[in-house]
Amino acid sequence: MSELKVIPLRPRGGGTGAAGAGLAEAEATDEINASEMRREHEDRLHRQEELIEKIEPAKLIEMLYQMILIRRFEEKAAEAYTLGKIGGFCHLYIGQEAVAVGSIAALRPDDYVMTSYRDHGHAIARGTSPDEVMAELFGRAGGCSAGKGGSMHLFDRDTNFLGGHAIVGGQIPLATGVAFASKYKGTGQVSVVYFGEAAVNQGVFHESLNMAQLWKLPCVYVCENNQYGMGTSLARAMSQQDVSQKACAYGLASEFVDGMDVLAVYDATCRAAERARKESLPSLLEVRTYRFMGHSMSDPGNYRTRAEIEKHQERDPVKVLAASLKNKGIADDAKIKEIEDRVRTEVERAVKFADESPEPAPEELFTHVYANPINVTGKP
Amino acid sequence: MAVITMREALNQALAEEMQRDENVFLMGEEVAAYQGAYKVSKGLLEKFGDKRVIDSPITELGFAGLGVGAAMVGLRPVIEFMTFNFSILATDQIINSAAKMLYMSGGQFNIPIVFRGPNGSAYQVSSQHSQALESWFAHFPGIKVVMPSTPADAKGLLKSSIRDDDPVIFLEQERMYGMKGEVPDGEDFTVPLGVADVKREGTDCTIVARSLAVPLALKAAEELEKQNVSVEVIDPRTIRPLDIETIINSVKKTNRVVIAEESHPFCGVAAEISAQIMERAFDHLDAPVKRLSGVDVPMPYARNLERLALPDVDKIVAAVREVSYM
């Protein structure tokens, strides 16, 4: 019997530009080496500062504002959850803000965005008002899904935000179909879909990538690799843990992206969106990120150490961008405080709006089951 | 009126609706170059091109989900399952996405999609290729389930299903593709969803039948006429929403009911209809409602066993005699 051949993997981020280049792998279970972390942190900060020069200051400030808004919104949601104002499951986006904010900043307003159940950040980054998002979490009529979807099913037709979807990987073929429709109609709209790395183990991820490349669909697949599928680490769930390499099986372009650097995410998404729009080709972005909170509000989190979380918090994406903007003289402490103040007001207003929004009327139980309800009366 | 096969009627419906609305496209395994595993899509590739008639890889969950996503943003997909046995792989997208999208988005995203293909028994293909799944799909609010039994109904109902703004499960029957019947001329001919059809009028006993059970019930009615039993045959045509009024009105007239179906009895459509008759017409019944379902076993391969597993004319005749205390 001949020996199995092992095909060497392409180095991560090779030839994909500054954003993806040469990022050291950090296994979730690695021992923490403070000086190495600091050096890596400084390296990445340097890279972010290089990217800053390519982006308009107003856009940079907007990204910082959105990340802070999502962070404070989620902190408030956690508080409201413990007060019993939010029911069911509540999956917070804290730590991952750079992914939604950076990628959505690279899109046109008429592009489509779809994500998983961890969807608050994407909805807000896409432009849904925090008032309506909070009201949805509270199960109120003023929510962006009229109180029928809840935390996991935010939708907003006005912003082409096509939902939070709560079966792991379920949104991946849906977004592929949205891209199919864009190509069919020739609108030039790009479909962007987010999913966690655990969704990569679902068959439908592979089915979708195959169809997307086969039919050349303008879809950007963004894997938010936060390194845990609920309480199971990547290492315990995936035989080959290099998600971006999975694109090779289908001939897709792919990049590995630092998800703690909002500008790296922005930069990579610009390339992927352009590839989709101009060449009608799909891409897979593996965006390495980390959630600072539990999987959901009911997660005790005993599958990882406090030290591991703190290691990643060193590279808190909000702090990283704020530091870069300060170093580059784009935002000073006063500007950052101004953003924080504005965000505080908005989040307080969102809670007030949600509190004051009425519960859905009882008759709403029966609406929206069918777009074309057929009143069956039968024949005489 | 032209006499055509069920297959041709379905083909006409697809062609006419694709002609009528550019947003309608057909996707599935072997629908284009191969002309359809059962030739329902014959000629459509030539007529509409490969943008609108698309051969998919064997990836049911994937292309079902793709269809639902395309429907979210304005297309009207017709997704063919080569047989509905394979739709089982796609049920996550049908049930969790298509059926619920409108509701969980608070009315923002409806899903105008048709999932169609043959359902029910075929000839000697054993357990995995021979089963009726309507009770599965009919279980879920948000979906409509349609089952034609004649070429005319097939054409008219498929056209209505494609024009409908909700997800429709359109269940054909492999054994019936060659069945001939009169189909009204003209592209405006449609059959509304949610309206049952009295396939034969009678006074002594009602048979509620759908799909393949309808021709069997009609033959049984002929046989029973010779025995002086006047049978009314009702085809609901749409399982969800169910036109229960037409069934109830018939029961009030005949006072006896047999429900004939190919599918398994447990938690089946016949069980649902039976319960609704009990709730709404209990006092009109002169005998308990009789269900004549497929036998409660996986479908066997052997010809003799397969025959035993399915309803047939003799079994329906016997069931009517039983509720008539003959």
PDB file of N, CA and C in Angstrom, chain A residues 112 114 144-146 148-149 153 155-157 161-162 165 167 170 173-174 176-178 180-181 184-185 204 207 210-211 214-215 217 364-365 367-374 376-380, chain B residues 22 24-25 27 51-52 54-55 59 61-62 65-66 68-70 72-73 75 92-93 96-97 101-110 142-144 164 166 193 196 240-243 245-246 249:
ATOM      1  N   TYR A 112     -26.936  43.487  -0.213  1.00  0.00           N
ATOM      2  CA  TYR A 112     -27.724  42.699   0.748  1.00  0.00           C
ATOM      3  C   TYR A 112     -26.831  42.126   1.844  1.00  0.00           C
ATOM      4  N   MET A 114     -26.908  39.449   5.253  1.00  0.00           N
ATOM      5  CA  MET A 114     -27.633  38.388   5.947  1.00  0.00           C
ATOM      6  C   MET A 114     -26.689  37.751   6.956  1.00  0.00           C
ATOM      7  N   CYS A 144     -38.031  45.845  14.930  1.00  0.00           N
ATOM      8  CA  CYS A 144     -37.807  45.803  13.476  1.00  0.00           C
ATOM      9  C   CYS A 144     -38.440  44.577  12.842  1.00  0.00           C
ATOM     10  N   SER A 145     -38.831  43.577  13.626  1.00  0.00           N
ATOM     11  CA  SER A 145     -39.591  42.448  13.077  1.00  0.00           C
ATOM     12  C   SER A 145     -40.967  42.367  13.749  1.00  0.00           C
ATOM     13  N   ALA A 146     -41.447  43.517  14.185  1.00  0.00           N
ATOM     14  CA  ALA A 146     -42.783  43.640  14.788  1.00  0.00           C
ATOM     15  C   ALA A 146     -42.966  42.776  16.038  1.00  0.00           C
ATOM     16  N   LYS A 148     -42.043  39.751  16.414  1.00  0.00           N
ATOM     17  CA  LYS A 148     -42.285  38.327  16.126  1.00  0.00           C
ATOM     18  C   LYS A 148     -41.008  37.523  15.930  1.00  0.00           C
ATOM     19  N   GLY A 149     -39.909  38.210  15.721  1.00  0.00           N
ATOM     20  CA  GLY A 149     -38.666  37.497  15.450  1.00  0.00           C
ATOM     21  C   GLY A 149     -37.776  37.383  16.684  1.00  0.00           C
ATOM     22  N   HIS A 153     -33.896  36.986  15.099  1.00  0.00           N
ATOM     23  CA  HIS A 153     -34.508  37.203  13.780  1.00  0.00           C
ATOM     24  C   HIS A 153     -34.804  38.678  13.535  1.00  0.00           C
ATOM     25  N   PHE A 155     -34.888  41.756  11.116  1.00  0.00           N
ATOM     26  CA  PHE A 155     -35.013  41.969   9.668  1.00  0.00           C
ATOM     27  C   PHE A 155     -35.276  43.444   9.424  1.00  0.00           C
ATOM     28  N   ASP A 156     -34.811  43.961   8.291  1.00  0.00           N
ATOM     29  CA  ASP A 156     -35.116  45.343   7.938  1.00  0.00           C
ATOM     30  C   ASP A 156     -35.068  45.506   6.424  1.00  0.00           C
ATOM     31  N   ARG A 157     -36.237  45.526   5.827  1.00  0.00           N
ATOM     32  CA  ARG A 157     -36.311  45.649   4.369  1.00  0.00           C
ATOM     33  C   ARG A 157     -35.710  46.970   3.898  1.00  0.00           C
ATOM     34  N   PHE A 161     -31.387  44.484   4.977  1.00  0.00           N
ATOM     35  CA  PHE A 161     -30.866  43.553   5.984  1.00  0.00           C
ATOM     36  C   PHE A 161     -31.814  42.350   6.026  1.00  0.00           C
ATOM     37  N   LEU A 162     -31.337  41.241   5.480  1.00  0.00           N
ATOM     38  CA  LEU A 162     -32.217  40.103   5.227  1.00  0.00           C
ATOM     39  C   LEU A 162     -32.221  39.088   6.361  1.00  0.00           C
ATOM     40  N   HIS A 165     -30.692  34.501  11.110  1.00  0.00           N
ATOM     41  CA  HIS A 165     -31.235  33.154  10.899  1.00  0.00           C
ATOM     42  C   HIS A 165     -30.632  32.216  11.929  1.00  0.00           C
ATOM     43  N   ILE A 167     -30.766  28.670  12.422  1.00  0.00           N
ATOM     44  CA  ILE A 167     -30.281  27.300  12.282  1.00  0.00           C
ATOM     45  C   ILE A 167     -28.855  27.437  11.741  1.00  0.00           C
ATOM     46  N   GLY A 170     -27.883  28.015   8.079  1.00  0.00           N
ATOM     47  CA  GLY A 170     -29.090  28.143   7.248  1.00  0.00           C
ATOM     48  C   GLY A 170     -29.093  29.363   6.347  1.00  0.00           C
ATOM     49  N   PRO A 173     -27.059  29.240   2.174  1.00  0.00           N
ATOM     50  CA  PRO A 173     -27.679  29.069   0.850  1.00  0.00           C
ATOM     51  C   PRO A 173     -28.666  30.187   0.530  1.00  0.00           C
ATOM     52  N   LEU A 174     -29.290  30.757   1.553  1.00  0.00           N
ATOM     53  CA  LEU A 174     -30.230  31.866   1.310  1.00  0.00           C
ATOM     54  C   LEU A 174     -29.493  33.031   0.653  1.00  0.00           C
ATOM     55  N   THR A 176     -26.789  32.897  -0.950  1.00  0.00           N
ATOM     56  CA  THR A 176     -26.361  32.438  -2.268  1.00  0.00           C
ATOM     57  C   THR A 176     -27.496  32.676  -3.272  1.00  0.00           C
ATOM     58  N   GLY A 177     -28.711  32.436  -2.828  1.00  0.00           N
ATOM     59  CA  GLY A 177     -29.880  32.685  -3.674  1.00  0.00           C
ATOM     60  C   GLY A 177     -30.116  34.160  -3.917  1.00  0.00           C
ATOM     61  N   VAL A 178     -29.815  34.982  -2.929  1.00  0.00           N
ATOM     62  CA  VAL A 178     -29.931  36.430  -3.104  1.00  0.00           C
ATOM     63  C   VAL A 178     -28.930  36.886  -4.172  1.00  0.00           C
ATOM     64  N   PHE A 180     -27.760  34.983  -6.514  1.00  0.00           N
ATOM     65  CA  PHE A 180     -28.295  34.438  -7.770  1.00  0.00           C
ATOM     66  C   PHE A 180     -29.294  35.433  -8.379  1.00  0.00           C
ATOM     67  N   ALA A 181     -30.161  35.983  -7.526  1.00  0.00           N
ATOM     68  CA  ALA A 181     -31.179  36.929  -8.001  1.00  0.00           C
ATOM     69  C   ALA A 181     -30.535  38.214  -8.518  1.00  0.00           C
ATOM     70  N   TYR A 184     -29.210  37.356 -11.862  1.00  0.00           N
ATOM     71  CA  TYR A 184     -30.353  37.106 -12.760  1.00  0.00           C
ATOM     72  C   TYR A 184     -30.931  38.420 -13.257  1.00  0.00           C
ATOM     73  N   LYS A 185     -31.059  39.376 -12.316  1.00  0.00           N
ATOM     74  CA  LYS A 185     -31.670  40.661 -12.673  1.00  0.00           C
ATOM     75  C   LYS A 185     -30.645  41.680 -13.179  1.00  0.00           C
ATOM     76  N   VAL A 204     -24.308  22.374   4.228  1.00  0.00           N
ATOM     77  CA  VAL A 204     -24.846  23.400   3.335  1.00  0.00           C
ATOM     78  C   VAL A 204     -23.827  24.514   3.049  1.00  0.00           C
ATOM     79  N   GLU A 207     -22.199  22.995   0.067  1.00  0.00           N
ATOM     80  CA  GLU A 207     -23.136  22.999  -1.060  1.00  0.00           C
ATOM     81  C   GLU A 207     -23.215  24.403  -1.667  1.00  0.00           C
ATOM     82  N   ASN A 210     -20.000  25.569  -3.533  1.00  0.00           N
ATOM     83  CA  ASN A 210     -19.932  24.876  -4.827  1.00  0.00           C
ATOM     84  C   ASN A 210     -20.824  25.566  -5.856  1.00  0.00           C
ATOM     85  N   MET A 211     -22.066  25.861  -5.468  1.00  0.00           N
ATOM     86  CA  MET A 211     -22.991  26.500  -6.415  1.00  0.00           C
ATOM     87  C   MET A 211     -22.516  27.906  -6.773  1.00  0.00           C
ATOM     88  N   LEU A 214     -19.624  27.643  -9.158  1.00  0.00           N
ATOM     89  CA  LEU A 214     -20.104  27.005 -10.390  1.00  0.00           C
ATOM     90  C   LEU A 214     -20.873  28.002 -11.249  1.00  0.00           C
ATOM     91  N   TRP A 215     -21.716  28.786 -10.607  1.00  0.00           N
ATOM     92  CA  TRP A 215     -22.579  29.717 -11.339  1.00  0.00           C
ATOM     93  C   TRP A 215     -22.087  31.163 -11.262  1.00  0.00           C
ATOM     94  N   LEU A 217     -21.563  33.521  -8.755  1.00  0.00           N
ATOM     95  CA  LEU A 217     -22.533  34.391  -8.086  1.00  0.00           C
ATOM     96  C   LEU A 217     -21.830  35.449  -7.243  1.00  0.00           C
ATOM     97  N   GLU A 364     -52.272  40.207  16.268  1.00  0.00           N
ATOM     98  CA  GLU A 364     -51.052  40.036  15.466  1.00  0.00           C
ATOM     99  C   GLU A 364     -50.554  38.589  15.474  1.00  0.00           C
ATOM    100  N   LEU A 365     -51.064  37.798  16.422  1.00  0.00           N
ATOM    101  CA  LEU A 365     -50.707  36.374  16.453  1.00  0.00           C
ATOM    102  C   LEU A 365     -50.960  35.729  15.099  1.00  0.00           C
ATOM    103  N   THR A 367     -51.427  37.344  12.045  1.00  0.00           N
ATOM    104  CA  THR A 367     -51.036  38.039  10.813  1.00  0.00           C
ATOM    105  C   THR A 367     -49.664  37.538  10.349  1.00  0.00           C
ATOM    106  N   HIS A 368     -49.378  37.734   9.084  1.00  0.00           N
ATOM    107  CA  HIS A 368     -48.065  37.404   8.491  1.00  0.00           C
ATOM    108  C   HIS A 368     -47.768  35.906   8.419  1.00  0.00           C
ATOM    109  N   VAL A 369     -48.790  35.085   8.537  1.00  0.00           N
ATOM    110  CA  VAL A 369     -48.565  33.650   8.307  1.00  0.00           C
ATOM    111  C   VAL A 369     -48.477  33.412   6.800  1.00  0.00           C
ATOM    112  N   TYR A 370     -49.408  34.042   6.078  1.00  0.00           N
ATOM    113  CA  TYR A 370     -49.406  33.975   4.613  1.00  0.00           C
ATOM    114  C   TYR A 370     -49.468  35.386   4.045  1.00  0.00           C
ATOM    115  N   ALA A 371     -48.759  35.602   2.951  1.00  0.00           N
ATOM    116  CA  ALA A 371     -48.865  36.882   2.254  1.00  0.00           C
ATOM    117  C   ALA A 371     -50.204  36.958   1.536  1.00  0.00           C
ATOM    118  N   ASN A 372     -50.655  35.783   1.098  1.00  0.00           N
ATOM    119  CA  ASN A 372     -51.919  35.698   0.381  1.00  0.00           C
ATOM    120  C   ASN A 372     -52.806  34.683   1.098  1.00  0.00           C
ATOM    121  N   PRO A 373     -53.386  35.091   2.230  1.00  0.00           N
ATOM    122  CA  PRO A 373     -54.185  34.126   2.993  1.00  0.00           C
ATOM    123  C   PRO A 373     -55.440  33.759   2.210  1.00  0.00           C
ATOM    124  N   ILE A 374     -55.720  32.491   2.151  1.00  0.00           N
ATOM    125  CA  ILE A 374     -56.894  32.050   1.395  1.00  0.00           C
ATOM    126  C   ILE A 374     -57.989  31.720   2.396  1.00  0.00           C
ATOM    127  N   VAL A 376     -60.884  29.962   3.225  1.00  0.00           N
ATOM    128  CA  VAL A 376     -61.545  28.795   2.672  1.00  0.00           C
ATOM    129  C   VAL A 376     -63.005  28.780   3.090  1.00  0.00           C
ATOM    130  N   THR A 377     -63.856  29.009   2.150  1.00  0.00           N
ATOM    131  CA  THR A 377     -65.283  28.986   2.477  1.00  0.00           C
ATOM    132  C   THR A 377     -65.973  27.799   1.817  1.00  0.00           C
ATOM    133  N   GLY A 378     -65.335  27.240   0.821  1.00  0.00           N
ATOM    134  CA  GLY A 378     -65.917  26.092   0.146  1.00  0.00           C
ATOM    135  C   GLY A 378     -67.036  26.494  -0.792  1.00  0.00           C
ATOM    136  N   LYS A 379     -67.526  25.511  -1.459  1.00  0.00           N
ATOM    137  CA  LYS A 379     -68.600  25.787  -2.400  1.00  0.00           C
ATOM    138  C   LYS A 379     -69.930  25.372  -1.769  1.00  0.00           C
ATOM    139  N   PRO A 380     -71.020  25.975  -2.197  1.00  0.00           N
ATOM    140  CA  PRO A 380     -72.312  25.644  -1.606  1.00  0.00           C
ATOM    141  C   PRO A 380     -72.696  24.183  -1.853  1.00  0.00           C
TER     142      PRO A 380
ATOM    143  N   GLU B  22     -41.119  37.125 -16.230  1.00  0.00           N
ATOM    144  CA  GLU B  22     -39.683  36.899 -16.381  1.00  0.00           C
ATOM    145  C   GLU B  22     -38.989  36.482 -15.086  1.00  0.00           C
ATOM    146  N   VAL B  24     -39.937  34.184 -13.140  1.00  0.00           N
ATOM    147  CA  VAL B  24     -40.107  32.747 -12.883  1.00  0.00           C
ATOM    148  C   VAL B  24     -38.933  31.998 -13.517  1.00  0.00           C
ATOM    149  N   PHE B  25     -38.273  31.174 -12.721  1.00  0.00           N
ATOM    150  CA  PHE B  25     -37.241  30.294 -13.291  1.00  0.00           C
ATOM    151  C   PHE B  25     -37.406  28.895 -12.717  1.00  0.00           C
ATOM    152  N   MET B  27     -35.431  25.404 -11.526  1.00  0.00           N
ATOM    153  CA  MET B  27     -34.141  24.826 -11.147  1.00  0.00           C
ATOM    154  C   MET B  27     -34.350  23.454 -10.535  1.00  0.00           C
ATOM    155  N   LYS B  51     -30.377  30.533 -18.602  1.00  0.00           N
ATOM    156  CA  LYS B  51     -30.510  31.476 -17.481  1.00  0.00           C
ATOM    157  C   LYS B  51     -31.732  31.125 -16.630  1.00  0.00           C
ATOM    158  N   ARG B  52     -32.761  30.597 -17.292  1.00  0.00           N
ATOM    159  CA  ARG B  52     -34.032  30.392 -16.599  1.00  0.00           C
ATOM    160  C   ARG B  52     -34.395  28.930 -16.387  1.00  0.00           C
ATOM    161  N   ILE B  54     -32.390  25.691 -15.161  1.00  0.00           N
ATOM    162  CA  ILE B  54     -31.044  25.486 -14.630  1.00  0.00           C
ATOM    163  C   ILE B  54     -30.887  24.095 -14.029  1.00  0.00           C
ATOM    164  N   ASP B  55     -29.929  23.367 -14.578  1.00  0.00           N
ATOM    165  CA  ASP B  55     -29.562  22.078 -13.993  1.00  0.00           C
ATOM    166  C   ASP B  55     -28.762  22.326 -12.728  1.00  0.00           C
ATOM    167  N   THR B  59     -27.774  18.522  -4.792  1.00  0.00           N
ATOM    168  CA  THR B  59     -27.452  19.303  -3.596  1.00  0.00           C
ATOM    169  C   THR B  59     -28.756  19.923  -3.082  1.00  0.00           C
ATOM    170  N   LEU B  61     -30.499  20.443  -0.286  1.00  0.00           N
ATOM    171  CA  LEU B  61     -30.608  21.495   0.729  1.00  0.00           C
ATOM    172  C   LEU B  61     -30.074  22.808   0.173  1.00  0.00           C
ATOM    173  N   GLY B  62     -28.993  22.709  -0.578  1.00  0.00           N
ATOM    174  CA  GLY B  62     -28.378  23.899  -1.151  1.00  0.00           C
ATOM    175  C   GLY B  62     -29.294  24.613  -2.129  1.00  0.00           C
ATOM    176  N   GLY B  65     -32.457  26.092  -0.557  1.00  0.00           N
ATOM    177  CA  GLY B  65     -32.137  27.343   0.144  1.00  0.00           C
ATOM    178  C   GLY B  65     -31.859  28.470  -0.828  1.00  0.00           C
ATOM    179  N   LEU B  66     -31.177  28.152  -1.915  1.00  0.00           N
ATOM    180  CA  LEU B  66     -30.913  29.172  -2.937  1.00  0.00           C
ATOM    181  C   LEU B  66     -32.239  29.716  -3.476  1.00  0.00           C
ATOM    182  N   VAL B  68     -35.137  29.836  -1.946  1.00  0.00           N
ATOM    183  CA  VAL B  68     -35.794  30.672  -0.933  1.00  0.00           C
ATOM    184  C   VAL B  68     -35.135  32.051  -0.875  1.00  0.00           C
ATOM    185  N   GLY B  69     -33.817  32.080  -0.937  1.00  0.00           N
ATOM    186  CA  GLY B  69     -33.109  33.366  -0.924  1.00  0.00           C
ATOM    187  C   GLY B  69     -33.475  34.212  -2.132  1.00  0.00           C
ATOM    188  N   ALA B  70     -33.546  33.585  -3.314  1.00  0.00           N
ATOM    189  CA  ALA B  70     -33.913  34.321  -4.530  1.00  0.00           C
ATOM    190  C   ALA B  70     -35.338  34.863  -4.412  1.00  0.00           C
ATOM    191  N   MET B  72     -36.749  35.792  -1.683  1.00  0.00           N
ATOM    192  CA  MET B  72     -36.766  36.915  -0.729  1.00  0.00           C
ATOM    193  C   MET B  72     -36.613  38.257  -1.435  1.00  0.00           C
ATOM    194  N   VAL B  73     -35.925  38.242  -2.570  1.00  0.00           N
ATOM    195  CA  VAL B  73     -35.621  39.504  -3.237  1.00  0.00           C
ATOM    196  C   VAL B  73     -36.280  39.592  -4.610  1.00  0.00           C
ATOM    197  N   LEU B  75     -37.575  37.167  -7.008  1.00  0.00           N
ATOM    198  CA  LEU B  75     -37.772  36.162  -8.050  1.00  0.00           C
ATOM    199  C   LEU B  75     -38.875  35.189  -7.617  1.00  0.00           C
ATOM    200  N   ASP B  92     -35.000  21.538   6.070  1.00  0.00           N
ATOM    201  CA  ASP B  92     -34.610  22.688   6.918  1.00  0.00           C
ATOM    202  C   ASP B  92     -34.942  23.991   6.208  1.00  0.00           C
ATOM    203  N   GLN B  93     -34.600  24.065   4.930  1.00  0.00           N
ATOM    204  CA  GLN B  93     -34.859  25.318   4.203  1.00  0.00           C
ATOM    205  C   GLN B  93     -36.348  25.505   3.908  1.00  0.00           C
ATOM    206  N   ASN B  96     -37.866  25.693   8.001  1.00  0.00           N
ATOM    207  CA  ASN B  96     -37.316  26.755   8.856  1.00  0.00           C
ATOM    208  C   ASN B  96     -37.130  28.084   8.139  1.00  0.00           C
ATOM    209  N   SER B  97     -36.926  28.041   6.833  1.00  0.00           N
ATOM    210  CA  SER B  97     -36.753  29.311   6.115  1.00  0.00           C
ATOM    211  C   SER B  97     -38.031  29.711   5.380  1.00  0.00           C
ATOM    212  N   MET B 101     -40.405  32.689   7.124  1.00  0.00           N
ATOM    213  CA  MET B 101     -39.733  33.970   6.849  1.00  0.00           C
ATOM    214  C   MET B 101     -40.681  35.158   6.998  1.00  0.00           C
ATOM    215  N   LEU B 102     -41.880  35.039   6.442  1.00  0.00           N
ATOM    216  CA  LEU B 102     -42.821  36.157   6.483  1.00  0.00           C
ATOM    217  C   LEU B 102     -43.189  36.480   7.926  1.00  0.00           C
ATOM    218  N   TYR B 103     -43.427  35.435   8.695  1.00  0.00           N
ATOM    219  CA  TYR B 103     -43.874  35.637  10.078  1.00  0.00           C
ATOM    220  C   TYR B 103     -42.760  36.231  10.932  1.00  0.00           C
ATOM    221  N   MET B 104     -41.590  35.605  10.887  1.00  0.00           N
ATOM    222  CA  MET B 104     -40.534  36.060  11.793  1.00  0.00           C
ATOM    223  C   MET B 104     -39.908  37.377  11.355  1.00  0.00           C
ATOM    224  N   SER B 105     -40.213  37.808  10.118  1.00  0.00           N
ATOM    225  CA  SER B 105     -39.741  39.137   9.723  1.00  0.00           C
ATOM    226  C   SER B 105     -40.844  40.180   9.929  1.00  0.00           C
ATOM    227  N   GLY B 106     -41.882  39.801  10.632  1.00  0.00           N
ATOM    228  CA  GLY B 106     -42.960  40.746  10.895  1.00  0.00           C
ATOM    229  C   GLY B 106     -43.631  41.228   9.611  1.00  0.00           C
ATOM    230  N   GLY B 107     -43.728  40.330   8.621  1.00  0.00           N
ATOM    231  CA  GLY B 107     -44.449  40.665   7.390  1.00  0.00           C
ATOM    232  C   GLY B 107     -43.589  41.308   6.308  1.00  0.00           C
ATOM    233  N   GLN B 108     -42.269  41.358   6.504  1.00  0.00           N
ATOM    234  CA  GLN B 108     -41.421  42.071   5.525  1.00  0.00           C
ATOM    235  C   GLN B 108     -41.002  41.238   4.321  1.00  0.00           C
ATOM    236  N   PHE B 109     -40.810  39.936   4.534  1.00  0.00           N
ATOM    237  CA  PHE B 109     -40.289  39.108   3.437  1.00  0.00           C
ATOM    238  C   PHE B 109     -41.174  37.885   3.198  1.00  0.00           C
ATOM    239  N   ASN B 110     -41.979  37.953   2.135  1.00  0.00           N
ATOM    240  CA  ASN B 110     -42.746  36.765   1.748  1.00  0.00           C
ATOM    241  C   ASN B 110     -41.908  35.937   0.777  1.00  0.00           C
ATOM    242  N   GLY B 142     -47.766  28.473   7.153  1.00  0.00           N
ATOM    243  CA  GLY B 142     -46.838  29.235   6.323  1.00  0.00           C
ATOM    244  C   GLY B 142     -46.626  28.585   4.969  1.00  0.00           C
ATOM    245  N   ILE B 143     -46.952  27.299   4.862  1.00  0.00           N
ATOM    246  CA  ILE B 143     -46.807  26.578   3.587  1.00  0.00           C
ATOM    247  C   ILE B 143     -48.191  26.245   3.052  1.00  0.00           C
ATOM    248  N   LYS B 144     -48.318  26.213   1.744  1.00  0.00           N
ATOM    249  CA  LYS B 144     -49.517  25.682   1.102  1.00  0.00           C
ATOM    250  C   LYS B 144     -49.140  24.360   0.443  1.00  0.00           C
ATOM    251  N   ASP B 164     -48.871  32.495  -6.824  1.00  0.00           N
ATOM    252  CA  ASP B 164     -49.144  32.749  -5.413  1.00  0.00           C
ATOM    253  C   ASP B 164     -47.926  33.382  -4.732  1.00  0.00           C
ATOM    254  N   ASP B 166     -46.928  32.892  -1.654  1.00  0.00           N
ATOM    255  CA  ASP B 166     -46.437  32.097  -0.531  1.00  0.00           C
ATOM    256  C   ASP B 166     -45.735  30.836  -1.033  1.00  0.00           C
ATOM    257  N   LEU B 193     -56.392  27.945  -5.562  1.00  0.00           N
ATOM    258  CA  LEU B 193     -55.953  27.136  -4.422  1.00  0.00           C
ATOM    259  C   LEU B 193     -57.039  27.197  -3.342  1.00  0.00           C
ATOM    260  N   ALA B 196     -61.980  22.728  -3.014  1.00  0.00           N
ATOM    261  CA  ALA B 196     -62.131  21.305  -3.316  1.00  0.00           C
ATOM    262  C   ALA B 196     -62.999  21.125  -4.555  1.00  0.00           C
ATOM    263  N   ARG B 240     -53.462  22.141   2.277  1.00  0.00           N
ATOM    264  CA  ARG B 240     -53.438  23.308   3.149  1.00  0.00           C
ATOM    265  C   ARG B 240     -53.404  24.527   2.267  1.00  0.00           C
ATOM    266  N   PRO B 241     -54.344  25.456   2.334  1.00  0.00           N
ATOM    267  CA  PRO B 241     -55.513  25.402   3.218  1.00  0.00           C
ATOM    268  C   PRO B 241     -56.529  24.364   2.723  1.00  0.00           C
ATOM    269  N   LEU B 242     -57.196  23.747   3.651  1.00  0.00           N
ATOM    270  CA  LEU B 242     -58.133  22.665   3.351  1.00  0.00           C
ATOM    271  C   LEU B 242     -59.551  23.216   3.252  1.00  0.00           C
ATOM    272  N   ASP B 243     -60.202  22.897   2.152  1.00  0.00           N
ATOM    273  CA  ASP B 243     -61.594  23.314   1.951  1.00  0.00           C
ATOM    274  C   ASP B 243     -62.501  22.320   2.689  1.00  0.00           C
ATOM    275  N   GLU B 245     -65.215  22.858   4.238  1.00  0.00           N
ATOM    276  CA  GLU B 245     -66.663  23.111   4.073  1.00  0.00           C
ATOM    277  C   GLU B 245     -67.271  22.184   3.038  1.00  0.00           C
ATOM    278  N   THR B 246     -66.575  22.028   1.919  1.00  0.00           N
ATOM    279  CA  THR B 246     -67.107  21.169   0.858  1.00  0.00           C
ATOM    280  C   THR B 246     -67.229  19.728   1.355  1.00  0.00           C
ATOM    281  N   ASN B 249     -70.174  19.599   3.870  1.00  0.00           N
ATOM    282  CA  ASN B 249     -71.464  19.645   3.179  1.00  0.00           C
ATOM    283  C   ASN B 249     -71.819  18.287   2.582  1.00  0.00           C
TER     284      ASN B 249
END
